[in-house]
PDB file of C-alpha atoms in Angstrom:
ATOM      1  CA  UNK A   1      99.255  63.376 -57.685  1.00 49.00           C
ATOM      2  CA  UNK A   2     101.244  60.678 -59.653  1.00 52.00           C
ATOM      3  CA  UNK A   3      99.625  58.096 -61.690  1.00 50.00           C
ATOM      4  CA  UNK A   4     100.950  55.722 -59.525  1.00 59.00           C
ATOM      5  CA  UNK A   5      98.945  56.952 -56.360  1.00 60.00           C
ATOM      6  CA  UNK A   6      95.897  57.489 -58.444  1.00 60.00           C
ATOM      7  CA  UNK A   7      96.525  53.385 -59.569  1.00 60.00           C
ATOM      8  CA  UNK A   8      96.710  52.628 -55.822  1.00 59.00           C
ATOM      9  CA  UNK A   9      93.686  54.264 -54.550  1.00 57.00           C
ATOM     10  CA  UNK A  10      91.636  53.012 -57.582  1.00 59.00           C
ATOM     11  CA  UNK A  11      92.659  49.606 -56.631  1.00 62.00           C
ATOM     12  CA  UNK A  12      92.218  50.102 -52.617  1.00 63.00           C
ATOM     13  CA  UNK A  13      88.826  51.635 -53.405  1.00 55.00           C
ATOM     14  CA  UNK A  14      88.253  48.260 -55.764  1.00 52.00           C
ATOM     15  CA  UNK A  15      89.587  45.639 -52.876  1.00 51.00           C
ATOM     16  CA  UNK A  16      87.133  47.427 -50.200  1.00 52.00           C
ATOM     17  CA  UNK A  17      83.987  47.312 -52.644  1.00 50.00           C
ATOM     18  CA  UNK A  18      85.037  43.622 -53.559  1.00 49.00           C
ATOM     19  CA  UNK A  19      84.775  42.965 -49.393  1.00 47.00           C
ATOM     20  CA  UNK A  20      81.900  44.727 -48.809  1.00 46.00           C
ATOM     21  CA  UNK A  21      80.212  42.950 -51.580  1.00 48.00           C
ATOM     22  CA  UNK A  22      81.262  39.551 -50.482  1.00 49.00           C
ATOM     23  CA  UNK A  23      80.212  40.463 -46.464  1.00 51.00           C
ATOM     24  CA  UNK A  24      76.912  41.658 -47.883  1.00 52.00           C
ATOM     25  CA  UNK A  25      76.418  38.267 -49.821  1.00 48.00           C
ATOM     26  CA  UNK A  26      77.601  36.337 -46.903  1.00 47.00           C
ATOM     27  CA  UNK A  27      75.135  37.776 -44.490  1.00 53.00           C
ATOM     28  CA  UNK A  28      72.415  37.653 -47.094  1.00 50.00           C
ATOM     29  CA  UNK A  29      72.759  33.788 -48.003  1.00 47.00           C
ATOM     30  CA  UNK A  30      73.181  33.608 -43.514  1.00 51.00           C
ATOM     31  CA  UNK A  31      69.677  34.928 -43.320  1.00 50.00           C
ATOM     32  CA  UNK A  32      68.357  33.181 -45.953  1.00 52.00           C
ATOM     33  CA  UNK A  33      69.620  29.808 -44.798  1.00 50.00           C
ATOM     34  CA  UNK A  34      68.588  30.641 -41.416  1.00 50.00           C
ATOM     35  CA  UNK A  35      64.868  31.864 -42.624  1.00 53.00           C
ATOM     36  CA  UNK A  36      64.792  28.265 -44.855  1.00 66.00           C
ATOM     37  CA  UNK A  37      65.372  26.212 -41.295  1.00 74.00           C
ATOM     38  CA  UNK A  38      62.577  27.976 -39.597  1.00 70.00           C
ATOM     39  CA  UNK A  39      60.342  27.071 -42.759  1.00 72.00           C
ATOM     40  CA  UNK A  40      61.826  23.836 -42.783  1.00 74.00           C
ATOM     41  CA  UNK A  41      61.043  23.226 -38.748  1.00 80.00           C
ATOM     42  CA  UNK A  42      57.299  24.914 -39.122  1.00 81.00           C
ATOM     43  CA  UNK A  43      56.501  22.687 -41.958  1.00 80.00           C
ATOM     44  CA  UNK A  44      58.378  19.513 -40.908  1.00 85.00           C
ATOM     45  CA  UNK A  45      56.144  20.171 -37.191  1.00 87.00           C
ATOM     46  CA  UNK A  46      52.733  20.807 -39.648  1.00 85.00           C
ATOM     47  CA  UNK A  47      53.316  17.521 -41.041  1.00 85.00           C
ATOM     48  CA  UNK A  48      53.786  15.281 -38.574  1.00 89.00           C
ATOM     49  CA  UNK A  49      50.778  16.928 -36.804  1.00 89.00           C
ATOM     50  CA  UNK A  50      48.437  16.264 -39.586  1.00 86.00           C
ATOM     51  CA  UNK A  51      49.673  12.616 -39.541  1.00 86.00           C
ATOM     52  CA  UNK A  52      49.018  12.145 -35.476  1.00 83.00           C
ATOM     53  CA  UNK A  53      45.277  13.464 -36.516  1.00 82.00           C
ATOM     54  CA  UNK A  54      45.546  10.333 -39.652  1.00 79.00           C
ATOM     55  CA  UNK A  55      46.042   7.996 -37.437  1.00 79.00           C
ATOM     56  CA  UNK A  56      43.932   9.270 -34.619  1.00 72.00           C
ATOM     57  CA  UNK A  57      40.624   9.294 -37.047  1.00 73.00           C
ATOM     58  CA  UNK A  58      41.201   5.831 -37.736  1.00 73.00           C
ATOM     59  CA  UNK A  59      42.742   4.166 -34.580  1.00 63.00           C
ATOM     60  CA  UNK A  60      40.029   2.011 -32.798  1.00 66.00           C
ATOM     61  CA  UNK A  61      39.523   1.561 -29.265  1.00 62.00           C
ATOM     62  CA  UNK A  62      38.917  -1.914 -28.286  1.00 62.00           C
ATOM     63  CA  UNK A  63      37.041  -1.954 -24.722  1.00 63.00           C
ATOM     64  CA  UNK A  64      36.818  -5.155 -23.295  1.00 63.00           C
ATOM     65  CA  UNK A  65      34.079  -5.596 -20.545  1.00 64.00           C
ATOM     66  CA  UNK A  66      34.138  -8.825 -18.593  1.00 69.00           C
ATOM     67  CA  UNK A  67      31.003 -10.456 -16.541  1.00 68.00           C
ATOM     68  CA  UNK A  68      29.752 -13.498 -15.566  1.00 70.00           C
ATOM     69  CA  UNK A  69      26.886 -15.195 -17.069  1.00 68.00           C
ATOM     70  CA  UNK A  70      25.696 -18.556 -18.139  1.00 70.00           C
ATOM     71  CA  UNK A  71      23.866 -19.367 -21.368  1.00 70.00           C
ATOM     72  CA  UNK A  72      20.106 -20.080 -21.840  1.00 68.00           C
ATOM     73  CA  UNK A  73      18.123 -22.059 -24.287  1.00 70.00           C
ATOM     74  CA  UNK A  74      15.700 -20.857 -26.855  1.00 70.00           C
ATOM     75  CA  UNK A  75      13.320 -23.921 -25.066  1.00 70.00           C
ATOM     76  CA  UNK A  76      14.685 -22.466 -21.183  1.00 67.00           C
ATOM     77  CA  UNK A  77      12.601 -19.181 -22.034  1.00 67.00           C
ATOM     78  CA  UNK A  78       9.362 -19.347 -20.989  1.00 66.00           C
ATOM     79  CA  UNK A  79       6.258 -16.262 -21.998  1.00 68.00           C
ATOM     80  CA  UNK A  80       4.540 -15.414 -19.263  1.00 62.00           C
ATOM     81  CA  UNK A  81       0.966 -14.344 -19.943  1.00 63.00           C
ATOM     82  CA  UNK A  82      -1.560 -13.022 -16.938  1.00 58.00           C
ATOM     83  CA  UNK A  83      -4.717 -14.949 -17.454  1.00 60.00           C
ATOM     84  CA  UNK A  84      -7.036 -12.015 -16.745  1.00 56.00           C
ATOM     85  CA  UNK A  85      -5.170  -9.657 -18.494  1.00 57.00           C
ATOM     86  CA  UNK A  86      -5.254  -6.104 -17.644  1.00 58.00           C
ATOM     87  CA  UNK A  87      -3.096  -2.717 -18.614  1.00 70.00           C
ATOM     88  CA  UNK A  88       0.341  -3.002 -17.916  1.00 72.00           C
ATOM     89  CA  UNK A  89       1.078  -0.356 -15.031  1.00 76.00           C
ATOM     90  CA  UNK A  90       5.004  -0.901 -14.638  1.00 80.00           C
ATOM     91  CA  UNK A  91       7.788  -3.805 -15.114  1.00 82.00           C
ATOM     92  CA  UNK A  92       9.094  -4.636 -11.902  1.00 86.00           C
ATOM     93  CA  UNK A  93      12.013  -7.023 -14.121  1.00 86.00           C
ATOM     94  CA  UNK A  94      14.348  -6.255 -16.813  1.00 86.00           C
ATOM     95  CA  UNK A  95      14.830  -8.473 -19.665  1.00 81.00           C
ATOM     96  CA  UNK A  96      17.155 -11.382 -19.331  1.00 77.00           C
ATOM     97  CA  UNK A  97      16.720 -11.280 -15.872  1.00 82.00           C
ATOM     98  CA  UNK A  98      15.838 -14.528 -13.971  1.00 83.00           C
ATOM     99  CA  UNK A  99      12.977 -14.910 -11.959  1.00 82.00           C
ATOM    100  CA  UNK A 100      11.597 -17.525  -9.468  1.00 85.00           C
ATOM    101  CA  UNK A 101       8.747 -19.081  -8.222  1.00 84.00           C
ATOM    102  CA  UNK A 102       6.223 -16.340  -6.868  1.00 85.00           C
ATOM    103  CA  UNK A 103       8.194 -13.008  -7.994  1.00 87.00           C
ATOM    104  CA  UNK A 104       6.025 -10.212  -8.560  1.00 86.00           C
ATOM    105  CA  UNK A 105       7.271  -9.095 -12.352  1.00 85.00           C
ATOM    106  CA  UNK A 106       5.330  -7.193 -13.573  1.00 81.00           C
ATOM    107  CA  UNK A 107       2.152  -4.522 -12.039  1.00 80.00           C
ATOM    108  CA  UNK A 108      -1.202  -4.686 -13.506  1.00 74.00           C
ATOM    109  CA  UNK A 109      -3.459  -1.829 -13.668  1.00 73.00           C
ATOM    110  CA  UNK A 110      -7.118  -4.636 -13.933  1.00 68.00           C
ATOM    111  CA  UNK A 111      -9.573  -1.878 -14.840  1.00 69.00           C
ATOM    112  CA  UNK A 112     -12.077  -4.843 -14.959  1.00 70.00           C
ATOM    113  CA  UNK A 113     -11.112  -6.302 -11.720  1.00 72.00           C
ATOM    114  CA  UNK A 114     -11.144  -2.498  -9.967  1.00 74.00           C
ATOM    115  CA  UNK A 115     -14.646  -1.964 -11.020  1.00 78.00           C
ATOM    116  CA  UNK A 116     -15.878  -5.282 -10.148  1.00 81.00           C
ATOM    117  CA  UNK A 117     -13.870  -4.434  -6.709  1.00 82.00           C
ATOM    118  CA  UNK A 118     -16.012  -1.107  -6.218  1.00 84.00           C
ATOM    119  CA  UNK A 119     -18.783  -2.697  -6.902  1.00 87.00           C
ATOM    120  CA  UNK A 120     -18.774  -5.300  -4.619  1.00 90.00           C
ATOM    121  CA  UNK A 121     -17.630  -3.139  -1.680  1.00 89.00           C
ATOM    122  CA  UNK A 122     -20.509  -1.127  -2.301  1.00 90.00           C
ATOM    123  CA  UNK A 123     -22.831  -4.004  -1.881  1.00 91.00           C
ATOM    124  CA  UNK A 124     -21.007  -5.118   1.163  1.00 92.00           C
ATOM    125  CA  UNK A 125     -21.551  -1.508   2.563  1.00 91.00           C
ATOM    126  CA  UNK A 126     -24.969  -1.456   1.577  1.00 92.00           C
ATOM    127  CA  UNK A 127     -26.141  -4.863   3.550  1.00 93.00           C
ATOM    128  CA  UNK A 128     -24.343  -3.650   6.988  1.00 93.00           C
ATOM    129  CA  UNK A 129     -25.969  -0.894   5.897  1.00 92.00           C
ATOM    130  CA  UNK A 130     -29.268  -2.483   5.919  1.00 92.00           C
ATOM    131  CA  UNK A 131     -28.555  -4.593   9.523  1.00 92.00           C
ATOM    132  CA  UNK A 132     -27.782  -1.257  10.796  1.00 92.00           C
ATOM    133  CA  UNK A 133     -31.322   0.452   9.923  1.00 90.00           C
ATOM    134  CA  UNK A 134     -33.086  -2.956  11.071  1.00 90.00           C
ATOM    135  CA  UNK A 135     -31.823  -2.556  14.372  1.00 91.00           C
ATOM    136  CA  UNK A 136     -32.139   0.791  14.540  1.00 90.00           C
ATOM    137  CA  UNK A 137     -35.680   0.828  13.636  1.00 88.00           C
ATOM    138  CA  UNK A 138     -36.722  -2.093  16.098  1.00 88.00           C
ATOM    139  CA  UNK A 139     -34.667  -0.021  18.821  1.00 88.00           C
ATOM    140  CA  UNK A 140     -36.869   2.823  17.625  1.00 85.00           C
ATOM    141  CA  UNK A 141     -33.540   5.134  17.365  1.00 88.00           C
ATOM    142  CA  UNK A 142     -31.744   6.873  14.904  1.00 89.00           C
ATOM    143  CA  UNK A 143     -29.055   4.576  12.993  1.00 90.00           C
ATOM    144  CA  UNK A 144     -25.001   6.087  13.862  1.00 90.00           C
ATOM    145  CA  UNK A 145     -23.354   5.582  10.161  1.00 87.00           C
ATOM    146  CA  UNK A 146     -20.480   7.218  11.285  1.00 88.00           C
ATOM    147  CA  UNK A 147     -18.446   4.827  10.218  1.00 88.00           C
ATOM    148  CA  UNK A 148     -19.143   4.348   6.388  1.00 88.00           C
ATOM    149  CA  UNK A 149     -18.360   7.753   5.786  1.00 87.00           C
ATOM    150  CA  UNK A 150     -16.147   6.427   2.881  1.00 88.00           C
ATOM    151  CA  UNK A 151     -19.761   5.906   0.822  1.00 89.00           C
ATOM    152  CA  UNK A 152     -21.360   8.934   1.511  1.00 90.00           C
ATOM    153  CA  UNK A 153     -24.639   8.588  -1.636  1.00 91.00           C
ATOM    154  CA  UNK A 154     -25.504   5.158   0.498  1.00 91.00           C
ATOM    155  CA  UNK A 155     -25.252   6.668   3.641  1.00 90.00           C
ATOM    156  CA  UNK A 156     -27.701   9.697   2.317  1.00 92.00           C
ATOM    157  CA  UNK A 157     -29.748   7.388   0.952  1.00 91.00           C
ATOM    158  CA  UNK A 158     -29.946   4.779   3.767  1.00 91.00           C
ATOM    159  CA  UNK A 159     -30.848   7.764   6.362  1.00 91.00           C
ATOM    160  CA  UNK A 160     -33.614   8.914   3.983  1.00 92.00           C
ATOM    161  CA  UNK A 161     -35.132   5.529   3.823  1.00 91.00           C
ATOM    162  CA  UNK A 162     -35.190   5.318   7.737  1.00 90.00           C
ATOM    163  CA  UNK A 163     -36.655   8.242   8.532  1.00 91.00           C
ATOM    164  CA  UNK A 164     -39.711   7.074   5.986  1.00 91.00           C
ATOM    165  CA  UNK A 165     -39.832   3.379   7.547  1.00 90.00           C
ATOM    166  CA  UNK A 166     -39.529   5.279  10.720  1.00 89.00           C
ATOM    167  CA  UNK A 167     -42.130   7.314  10.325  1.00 89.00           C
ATOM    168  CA  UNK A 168     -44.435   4.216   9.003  1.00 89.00           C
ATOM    169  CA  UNK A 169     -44.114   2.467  12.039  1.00 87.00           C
ATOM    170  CA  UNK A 170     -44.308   5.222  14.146  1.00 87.00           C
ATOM    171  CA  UNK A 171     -47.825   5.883  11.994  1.00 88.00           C
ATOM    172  CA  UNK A 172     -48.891   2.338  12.024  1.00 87.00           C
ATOM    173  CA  UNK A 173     -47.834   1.555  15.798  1.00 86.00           C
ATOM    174  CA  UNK A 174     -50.124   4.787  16.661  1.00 88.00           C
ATOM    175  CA  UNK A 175     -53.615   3.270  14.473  1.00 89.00           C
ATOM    176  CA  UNK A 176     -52.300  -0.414  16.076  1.00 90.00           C
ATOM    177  CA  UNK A 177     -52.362   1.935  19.791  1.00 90.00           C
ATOM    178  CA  UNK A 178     -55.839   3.132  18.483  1.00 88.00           C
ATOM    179  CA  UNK A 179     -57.420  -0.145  17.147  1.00 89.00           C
ATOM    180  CA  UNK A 180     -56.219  -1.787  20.794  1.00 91.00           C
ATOM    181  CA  UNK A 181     -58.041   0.804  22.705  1.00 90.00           C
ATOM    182  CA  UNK A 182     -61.052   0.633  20.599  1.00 90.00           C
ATOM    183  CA  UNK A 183     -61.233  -2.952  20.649  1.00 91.00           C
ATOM    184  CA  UNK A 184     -60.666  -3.082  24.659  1.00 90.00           C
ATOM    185  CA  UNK A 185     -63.676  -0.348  25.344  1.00 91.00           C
ATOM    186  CA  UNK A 186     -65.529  -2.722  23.048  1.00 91.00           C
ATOM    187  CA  UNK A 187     -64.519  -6.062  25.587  1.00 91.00           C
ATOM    188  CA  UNK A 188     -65.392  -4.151  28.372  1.00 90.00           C
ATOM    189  CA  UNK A 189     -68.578  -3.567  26.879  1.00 90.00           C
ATOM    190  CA  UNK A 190     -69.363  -6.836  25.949  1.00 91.00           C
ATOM    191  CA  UNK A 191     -68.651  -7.715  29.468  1.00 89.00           C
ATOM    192  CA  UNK A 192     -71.021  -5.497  31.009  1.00 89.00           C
ATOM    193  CA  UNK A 193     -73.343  -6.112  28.483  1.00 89.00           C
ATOM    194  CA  UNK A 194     -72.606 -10.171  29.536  1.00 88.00           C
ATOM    195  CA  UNK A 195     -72.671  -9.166  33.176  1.00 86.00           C
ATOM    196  CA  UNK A 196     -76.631  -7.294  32.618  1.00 87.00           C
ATOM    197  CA  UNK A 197     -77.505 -10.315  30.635  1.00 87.00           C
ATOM    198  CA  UNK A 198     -76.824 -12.507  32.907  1.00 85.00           C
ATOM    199  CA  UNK A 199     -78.491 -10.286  35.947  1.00 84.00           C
ATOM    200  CA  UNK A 200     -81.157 -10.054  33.830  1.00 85.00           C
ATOM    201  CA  UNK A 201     -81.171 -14.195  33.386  1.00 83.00           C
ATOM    202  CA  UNK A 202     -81.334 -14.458  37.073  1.00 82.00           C
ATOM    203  CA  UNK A 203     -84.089 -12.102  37.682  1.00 82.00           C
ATOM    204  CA  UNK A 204     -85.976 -14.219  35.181  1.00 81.00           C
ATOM    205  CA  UNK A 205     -85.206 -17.667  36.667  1.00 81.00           C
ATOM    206  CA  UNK A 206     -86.040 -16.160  39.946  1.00 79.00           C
ATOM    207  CA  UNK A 207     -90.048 -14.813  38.411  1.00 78.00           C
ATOM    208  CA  UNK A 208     -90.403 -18.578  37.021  1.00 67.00           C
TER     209      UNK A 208
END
């Protein structure tokens, strides 16, 4: 082989190394650019997220509500105050609601009052009560209290206290039966003693 063809392939061996090294570079600084776009992208996209969420944290929402009304004076309010007092059982208003004449607003719970109900409606029990066993007793039968079942001690107590006044008048009309028949055999007595006296008066009149 001549010098000259050892020259040539030296230099064609060169020329393909020199083009392989520049494809290789070119490819290398392709991928590179194209991996420094994707960064780019992902980091331009990061950012402009995290300044959505800024301004979302500290956007307000203004909600407007519109309703009708009318103003009131301090002086327009009024207290009201229940004159017997009492525990308060349930509002049947809210506040800043208007109310009329004769609205029911507010339920009591008058533990007073209740008791002081009870009570009397035991006393009213316990006089028809009474008119009942009166009757009974001067009818000389037993009393029907049937229909105050809703006081059962007065009724149990009331039927006691009959049968004793019963049984008093049934004991004193027997000694009133007894004193009458005792004080008629003594009238008839006297009258036959009245009837021999006066016999007896005659027979004298009659020896004079």
């Amino acid at each position: 082989m001549s010098k000259s063809n050892i020259e040539h392939h030296i230099r064609n061996a060169l020329i393909q190394n020199t083009d392989k090294s520049e494809s290789d570079y070119v490819e290398a600084v392709e991928i590179k650019s194209a991996m420094t776009t994707v960064h780019k992208t992902l980091l331009l996209t990061f950012f402009i997220i995290l300044i959505l969420l800024g301004i979302a944290s500290q956007a307000r929402i203004d909600i407007v509500v519109s309703s009708r009304g009318e103003l009131l004076l301090e002086s327009d309010i009024e207290k009201v105050q229940h004159l017997e007092g009492g525990i308060l059982d349930s509002m049947l208003v809210k506040p800043g609601d208007i109310v009329y004449e004769g609205q029911p607003i507010a339920r009591l719970r008058a533990i007073e009052r209740n008791s002081q109900l009870s009570t009397m409606n035991a006393e009213i029990a316990q006089l028809e009560l009474d008119r009942l066993r009166y009757l009974s007793l001067i009818a000389q039968k037993e009393p029907d209290y049937s229909p105050y079942s809703d006081f059962p001690d007065l009724v149990r107590v009331n039927q006691d206290t009959w049968r004793k006044e019963n049984d008093k008048n049934v004991s004193a009309e027997a000694l009133i039966k007894h004193d009458i028949e005792h004080k008629d055999r003594l009238i008839a007595s006297m009258k036959k003693r009245r009837v021999s006296s006066l016999n007896q008066l005659k027979l004298i009149r009659k020896q004079t």
